[in-house]
Amino acid sequence: ANKEMLELIPIIKEIKFFQETESSEEYFLDVIKRLKYEFIPKGQIVFEKGSIGDKFYIILNGTVSILIPDPNKANNEEEKT
């Protein structure tokens, strides 16, 4: 594995999902080998409520906003969390 990939191991070890699984170095090396880097431009929608999840996102840089529709408001209004 290259240096950039090895630098991801400490980050992955901090994610609760991975803390509840096997914790050998070989396991984490296998995980990082399967990762795919994806750049998402500012303002782009990553996924919408109700869509079927087929990815697990690890945010390395930047921020994300989660907008949850409020059933008590008009269809176009959302609650930012």
C-alpha positions as a LaTeX table, in Angstrom:
\begin{tabular}{lrrr}
\hline
Residue & $x$ (\AA) & $y$ (\AA) & $z$ (\AA) \\
\hline
Ala1 & 0.00 & 0.00 & 0.00 \\
Asn2 & 1.24 & 3.49 & $-0.75$ \\
Lys3 & 1.97 & 6.14 & 1.88 \\
Glu4 & $-1.31$ & 8.06 & 1.37 \\
Met5 & $-3.31$ & 4.88 & 1.87 \\
Leu6 & $-1.41$ & 3.97 & 5.04 \\
Glu7 & $-2.17$ & 7.43 & 6.44 \\
Leu8 & $-5.89$ & 6.52 & 6.29 \\
Ile9 & $-5.57$ & 3.67 & 8.81 \\
Pro10 & $-5.61$ & 5.93 & 11.93 \\
Ile11 & $-8.62$ & 7.79 & 10.50 \\
Ile12 & $-10.53$ & 4.59 & 9.84 \\
Lys13 & $-9.70$ & 3.25 & 13.31 \\
Glu14 & $-11.51$ & 6.27 & 14.82 \\
Ile15 & $-14.80$ & 5.51 & 13.00 \\
Lys16 & $-17.22$ & 3.76 & 15.36 \\
Phe17 & $-18.34$ & 1.31 & 12.65 \\
Phe18 & $-14.79$ & $-0.03$ & 12.34 \\
Gln19 & $-14.15$ & $-0.01$ & 16.10 \\
Glu20 & $-16.85$ & $-2.67$ & 16.45 \\
Thr21 & $-15.12$ & $-5.04$ & 14.01 \\
Glu22 & $-11.89$ & $-6.99$ & 13.79 \\
Ser23 & $-8.96$ & $-4.69$ & 14.51 \\
Ser24 & $-5.85$ & $-6.33$ & 13.03 \\
Glu25 & $-3.54$ & $-4.28$ & 10.82 \\
Glu26 & $-4.22$ & $-6.73$ & 7.98 \\
Tyr27 & $-7.94$ & $-6.03$ & 8.29 \\
Phe28 & $-7.43$ & $-2.26$ & 7.99 \\
Leu29 & $-5.01$ & $-2.72$ & 5.07 \\
Asp30 & $-7.71$ & $-4.75$ & 3.32 \\
Val31 & $-10.27$ & $-2.00$ & 4.02 \\
Ile32 & $-8.11$ & 0.80 & 2.60 \\
Lys33 & $-7.30$ & $-1.24$ & $-0.51$ \\
Arg34 & $-11.02$ & $-1.29$ & $-1.27$ \\
Leu35 & $-11.59$ & 2.45 & $-0.79$ \\
Lys36 & $-12.34$ & 4.65 & $-3.78$ \\
Tyr37 & $-11.49$ & 8.35 & $-3.62$ \\
Glu38 & $-14.34$ & 10.58 & $-4.76$ \\
Phe39 & $-14.25$ & 14.37 & $-5.01$ \\
Ile40 & $-17.63$ & 16.05 & $-4.60$ \\
Pro41 & $-17.77$ & 19.74 & $-5.56$ \\
Lys42 & $-19.26$ & 22.31 & $-3.19$ \\
Gly43 & $-23.03$ & 22.55 & $-3.50$ \\
Gln44 & $-23.51$ & 19.13 & $-5.11$ \\
Ile45 & $-26.13$ & 16.82 & $-3.59$ \\
Val46 & $-24.50$ & 13.57 & $-2.52$ \\
Phe47 & $-27.72$ & 11.66 & $-1.88$ \\
Glu48 & $-31.35$ & 12.34 & $-1.01$ \\
Lys49 & $-33.63$ & 11.01 & 1.71 \\
Gly50 & $-35.14$ & 7.71 & 0.67 \\
Ser51 & $-32.41$ & 6.80 & $-1.81$ \\
Ile52 & $-30.85$ & 3.35 & $-1.47$ \\
Gly53 & $-27.40$ & 3.55 & 0.08 \\
Asp54 & $-24.60$ & 1.86 & $-1.83$ \\
Lys55 & $-21.62$ & 3.80 & $-0.43$ \\
Phe56 & $-20.01$ & 4.63 & 2.89 \\
Tyr57 & $-18.57$ & 8.15 & 2.91 \\
Ile58 & $-15.52$ & 9.22 & 4.91 \\
Ile59 & $-15.08$ & 12.99 & 4.70 \\
Leu60 & $-11.36$ & 13.78 & 4.58 \\
Asn61 & $-11.62$ & 17.49 & 3.93 \\
Gly62 & $-14.42$ & 20.05 & 3.92 \\
Thr63 & $-17.86$ & 20.11 & 5.45 \\
Val64 & $-21.25$ & 18.64 & 4.73 \\
Ser65 & $-24.76$ & 19.85 & 5.47 \\
Ile66 & $-27.63$ & 17.50 & 6.10 \\
Leu67 & $-31.06$ & 18.81 & 5.14 \\
Ile68 & $-34.04$ & 16.92 & 6.52 \\
Pro69 & $-37.50$ & 17.73 & 5.15 \\
Asp70 & $-39.79$ & 19.09 & 7.85 \\
Pro71 & $-43.26$ & 17.51 & 7.45 \\
Asn72 & $-44.79$ & 20.54 & 9.21 \\
Lys73 & $-43.56$ & 23.01 & 6.56 \\
Ala74 & $-44.26$ & 23.52 & 2.87 \\
Asn75 & $-42.71$ & 20.97 & 0.50 \\
Asn76 & $-39.77$ & 23.17 & $-0.43$ \\
Glu77 & $-38.70$ & 24.06 & 3.12 \\
Glu78 & $-36.13$ & 21.96 & 4.95 \\
Glu79 & $-34.55$ & 21.86 & 8.36 \\
Lys80 & $-30.76$ & 22.17 & 8.39 \\
Thr81 & $-28.97$ & 20.00 & 10.92 \\
\hline
\end{tabular}
